[in-house]
């Protein structure tokens, strides 16, 4: 089974039953270096490994980059 | 007074005390290695950073945190590119989650051409952030009244522009910067407009607590050398301010004695 989400503005099909932390690791991201917003709400880092993604979710995954 | 240049001269923002009065940006560098070398040469203890989407198609790309260690250098997340209160607040809430700290740089821009701050939105965002537990250091116009209003709204530092972001034009209005310094109860840092070392010196001689800059270092022909120049200019400007400059005279006053002339 798979579900459709929007990740950083792009549509993406992912396995059903993934937590946000599991998705991040699948993509190759270190969950300790990112912040996640799900459907416009911040997901505290402490529960990234608990929150299950559902069909239609909109995710923003950000990190720090160079800036002035 | 026995004040010497050895007296510890620190400044404190939102309860955190720093020795370096130079805050540097981390944008526009050739690569992260050059950026890290410039930060080292600048002596900065705080760097500004932006919050952006992770590149999910290239997650193994080098990251800023691999080169500038957030455990050694304070990351000050900014809201560069935000034109509304909502965008700025949303960005900083993400930054707080990514970093785990409350000290942030707020900037809400009015338009892309000048990157001049939108003070109505900036004030609104400052109030919201302060109520939400943030410690916002706020980029603002060089307007003494606006600076005071920001302070009352919860800004932990006010950061007036010397000139437009990235312009390198130097401090355009020394009078208003000085008025802000005289009336502020929070640290004042000139943010934006510095082009060369003497501009940083001017900011410090006006009594500012610090200077924030990015382009002046990153776009120098030799960014690492310029970073050192800025470090020295900020230190020298600060010492000059503390030492108290001589008065100005309209006419000459000889330095050699007139008595005993042959």
mmCIF file of N, CA and C in Angstrom, chain A residues 1-24 26-27 29 36-39 51-61, chain B residues 53 56:
data_model
loop_
_atom_site.group_PDB
_atom_site.id
_atom_site.type_symbol
_atom_site.label_atom_id
_atom_site.label_comp_id
_atom_site.label_asym_id
_atom_site.label_seq_id
_atom_site.Cartn_x
_atom_site.Cartn_y
_atom_site.Cartn_z
ATOM 1 N N UNK A 1 0.836 -1.202 0.000
ATOM 2 C CA UNK A 1 0.000 0.000 0.000
ATOM 3 C C UNK A 1 0.877 1.260 0.000
ATOM 4 N N UNK A 2 0.433 2.229 -0.745
ATOM 5 C CA UNK A 2 1.185 3.499 -0.714
ATOM 6 C C UNK A 2 0.206 4.668 -0.597
ATOM 7 N N UNK A 3 0.743 5.794 -0.167
ATOM 8 C CA UNK A 3 -0.078 7.001 -0.014
ATOM 9 C C UNK A 3 0.607 8.168 -0.739
ATOM 10 N N UNK A 4 -0.176 9.212 -0.987
ATOM 11 C CA UNK A 4 0.375 10.390 -1.666
ATOM 12 C C UNK A 4 0.504 11.542 -0.677
ATOM 13 N N UNK A 5 1.663 12.144 -0.667
ATOM 14 C CA UNK A 5 1.868 13.333 0.171
ATOM 15 C C UNK A 5 2.510 14.431 -0.670
ATOM 16 N N UNK A 6 2.566 15.623 -0.109
ATOM 17 C CA UNK A 6 3.327 16.702 -0.744
ATOM 18 C C UNK A 6 4.528 16.983 0.145
ATOM 19 N N UNK A 7 5.724 16.839 -0.423
ATOM 20 C CA UNK A 7 6.945 17.025 0.364
ATOM 21 C C UNK A 7 7.727 18.196 -0.217
ATOM 22 N N UNK A 8 7.894 19.231 0.567
ATOM 23 C CA UNK A 8 8.581 20.453 0.119
ATOM 24 C C UNK A 8 8.062 20.923 -1.245
ATOM 25 N N UNK A 9 6.765 20.911 -1.369
ATOM 26 C CA UNK A 9 6.125 21.441 -2.569
ATOM 27 C C UNK A 9 5.981 20.464 -3.720
ATOM 28 N N UNK A 10 6.565 19.259 -3.595
ATOM 29 C CA UNK A 10 6.505 18.277 -4.690
ATOM 30 C C UNK A 10 5.641 17.082 -4.284
ATOM 31 N N UNK A 11 4.794 16.604 -5.218
ATOM 32 C CA UNK A 11 4.016 15.407 -4.908
ATOM 33 C C UNK A 11 4.932 14.180 -4.793
ATOM 34 N N UNK A 12 4.609 13.305 -3.904
ATOM 35 C CA UNK A 12 5.474 12.148 -3.680
ATOM 36 C C UNK A 12 4.621 10.978 -3.203
ATOM 37 N N UNK A 13 4.932 9.795 -3.728
ATOM 38 C CA UNK A 13 4.230 8.597 -3.282
ATOM 39 C C UNK A 13 5.140 7.834 -2.328
ATOM 40 N N UNK A 14 4.614 7.513 -1.173
ATOM 41 C CA UNK A 14 5.447 6.825 -0.176
ATOM 42 C C UNK A 14 4.695 5.602 0.366
ATOM 43 N N UNK A 15 5.446 4.745 1.048
ATOM 44 C CA UNK A 15 4.826 3.567 1.675
ATOM 45 C C UNK A 15 3.861 4.019 2.762
ATOM 46 N N UNK A 16 2.797 3.273 2.901
ATOM 47 C CA UNK A 16 1.858 3.539 3.990
ATOM 48 C C UNK A 16 2.499 3.070 5.299
ATOM 49 N N UNK A 17 2.144 3.722 6.387
ATOM 50 C CA UNK A 17 2.607 3.266 7.699
ATOM 51 C C UNK A 17 3.957 3.818 8.120
ATOM 52 N N UNK A 18 4.472 4.795 7.365
ATOM 53 C CA UNK A 18 5.769 5.385 7.734
ATOM 54 C C UNK A 18 5.576 6.514 8.751
ATOM 55 N N UNK A 19 6.488 6.587 9.710
ATOM 56 C CA UNK A 19 6.516 7.776 10.568
ATOM 57 C C UNK A 19 7.344 8.840 9.846
ATOM 58 N N UNK A 20 7.283 10.067 10.373
ATOM 59 C CA UNK A 20 8.052 11.146 9.747
ATOM 60 C C UNK A 20 9.553 10.845 9.834
ATOM 61 N N UNK A 21 9.997 10.355 10.997
ATOM 62 C CA UNK A 21 11.419 10.035 11.159
ATOM 63 C C UNK A 21 11.849 8.937 10.182
ATOM 64 N N UNK A 22 10.974 7.949 9.995
ATOM 65 C CA UNK A 22 11.302 6.852 9.077
ATOM 66 C C UNK A 22 11.418 7.370 7.646
ATOM 67 N N UNK A 23 10.514 8.270 7.266
ATOM 68 C CA UNK A 23 10.586 8.854 5.922
ATOM 69 C C UNK A 23 11.893 9.645 5.757
ATOM 70 N N UNK A 24 12.223 10.448 6.769
ATOM 71 C CA UNK A 24 13.447 11.249 6.704
ATOM 72 C C UNK A 24 14.658 10.343 6.500
ATOM 73 N N UNK A 26 14.664 7.325 5.267
ATOM 74 C CA UNK A 26 14.567 6.693 3.946
ATOM 75 C C UNK A 26 15.127 7.626 2.862
ATOM 76 N N UNK A 27 14.846 8.926 3.032
ATOM 77 C CA UNK A 27 15.354 9.904 2.057
ATOM 78 C C UNK A 27 16.866 10.107 2.233
ATOM 79 N N UNK A 29 18.044 11.700 5.285
ATOM 80 C CA UNK A 29 18.219 12.879 6.133
ATOM 81 C C UNK A 29 18.416 12.461 7.582
ATOM 82 N N UNK A 36 10.395 19.944 11.025
ATOM 83 C CA UNK A 36 9.308 19.491 10.160
ATOM 84 C C UNK A 36 8.004 20.196 10.510
ATOM 85 N N UNK A 37 7.327 20.618 9.447
ATOM 86 C CA UNK A 37 5.996 21.181 9.589
ATOM 87 C C UNK A 37 5.065 20.250 8.832
ATOM 88 N N UNK A 38 4.000 19.816 9.494
ATOM 89 C CA UNK A 38 3.042 18.921 8.838
ATOM 90 C C UNK A 38 1.691 19.616 8.807
ATOM 91 N N UNK A 39 1.168 19.824 7.650
ATOM 92 C CA UNK A 39 -0.104 20.527 7.478
ATOM 93 C C UNK A 39 -0.120 21.843 8.275
ATOM 94 N N UNK A 51 4.898 10.092 14.841
ATOM 95 C CA UNK A 51 3.812 10.600 14.001
ATOM 96 C C UNK A 51 3.758 9.838 12.671
ATOM 97 N N UNK A 52 2.641 9.176 12.428
ATOM 98 C CA UNK A 52 2.438 8.427 11.177
ATOM 99 C C UNK A 52 1.937 9.365 10.091
ATOM 100 N N UNK A 53 2.484 9.207 8.900
ATOM 101 C CA UNK A 53 2.021 10.024 7.776
ATOM 102 C C UNK A 53 0.732 9.446 7.224
ATOM 103 N N UNK A 54 -0.161 10.338 6.803
ATOM 104 C CA UNK A 54 -1.415 9.869 6.222
ATOM 105 C C UNK A 54 -1.588 10.487 4.832
ATOM 106 N N UNK A 55 -2.444 9.857 4.059
ATOM 107 C CA UNK A 55 -2.669 10.281 2.677
ATOM 108 C C UNK A 55 -3.087 11.753 2.635
ATOM 109 N N UNK A 56 -2.455 12.517 1.749
ATOM 110 C CA UNK A 56 -2.812 13.929 1.596
ATOM 111 C C UNK A 56 -2.016 14.878 2.476
ATOM 112 N N UNK A 57 -1.151 14.349 3.325
ATOM 113 C CA UNK A 57 -0.351 15.219 4.191
ATOM 114 C C UNK A 57 0.544 16.153 3.368
ATOM 115 N N UNK A 58 0.711 17.367 3.879
ATOM 116 C CA UNK A 58 1.670 18.297 3.288
ATOM 117 C C UNK A 58 2.801 18.500 4.287
ATOM 118 N N UNK A 59 4.001 18.152 3.859
ATOM 119 C CA UNK A 59 5.173 18.238 4.746
ATOM 120 C C UNK A 59 6.137 19.297 4.246
ATOM 121 N N UNK A 60 6.682 20.053 5.198
ATOM 122 C CA UNK A 60 7.815 20.925 4.893
ATOM 123 C C UNK A 60 8.967 20.455 5.774
ATOM 124 N N UNK A 61 10.075 20.112 5.155
ATOM 125 C CA UNK A 61 11.260 19.722 5.919
ATOM 126 C C UNK A 61 12.342 20.753 5.639
ATOM 127 N N UNK B 53 14.132 24.913 2.746
ATOM 128 C CA UNK B 53 13.766 23.532 2.490
ATOM 129 C C UNK B 53 15.009 22.670 2.278
ATOM 130 N N UNK B 56 15.558 17.427 -1.055
ATOM 131 C CA UNK B 56 15.298 15.998 -0.846
ATOM 132 C C UNK B 56 15.858 15.127 -1.967
#
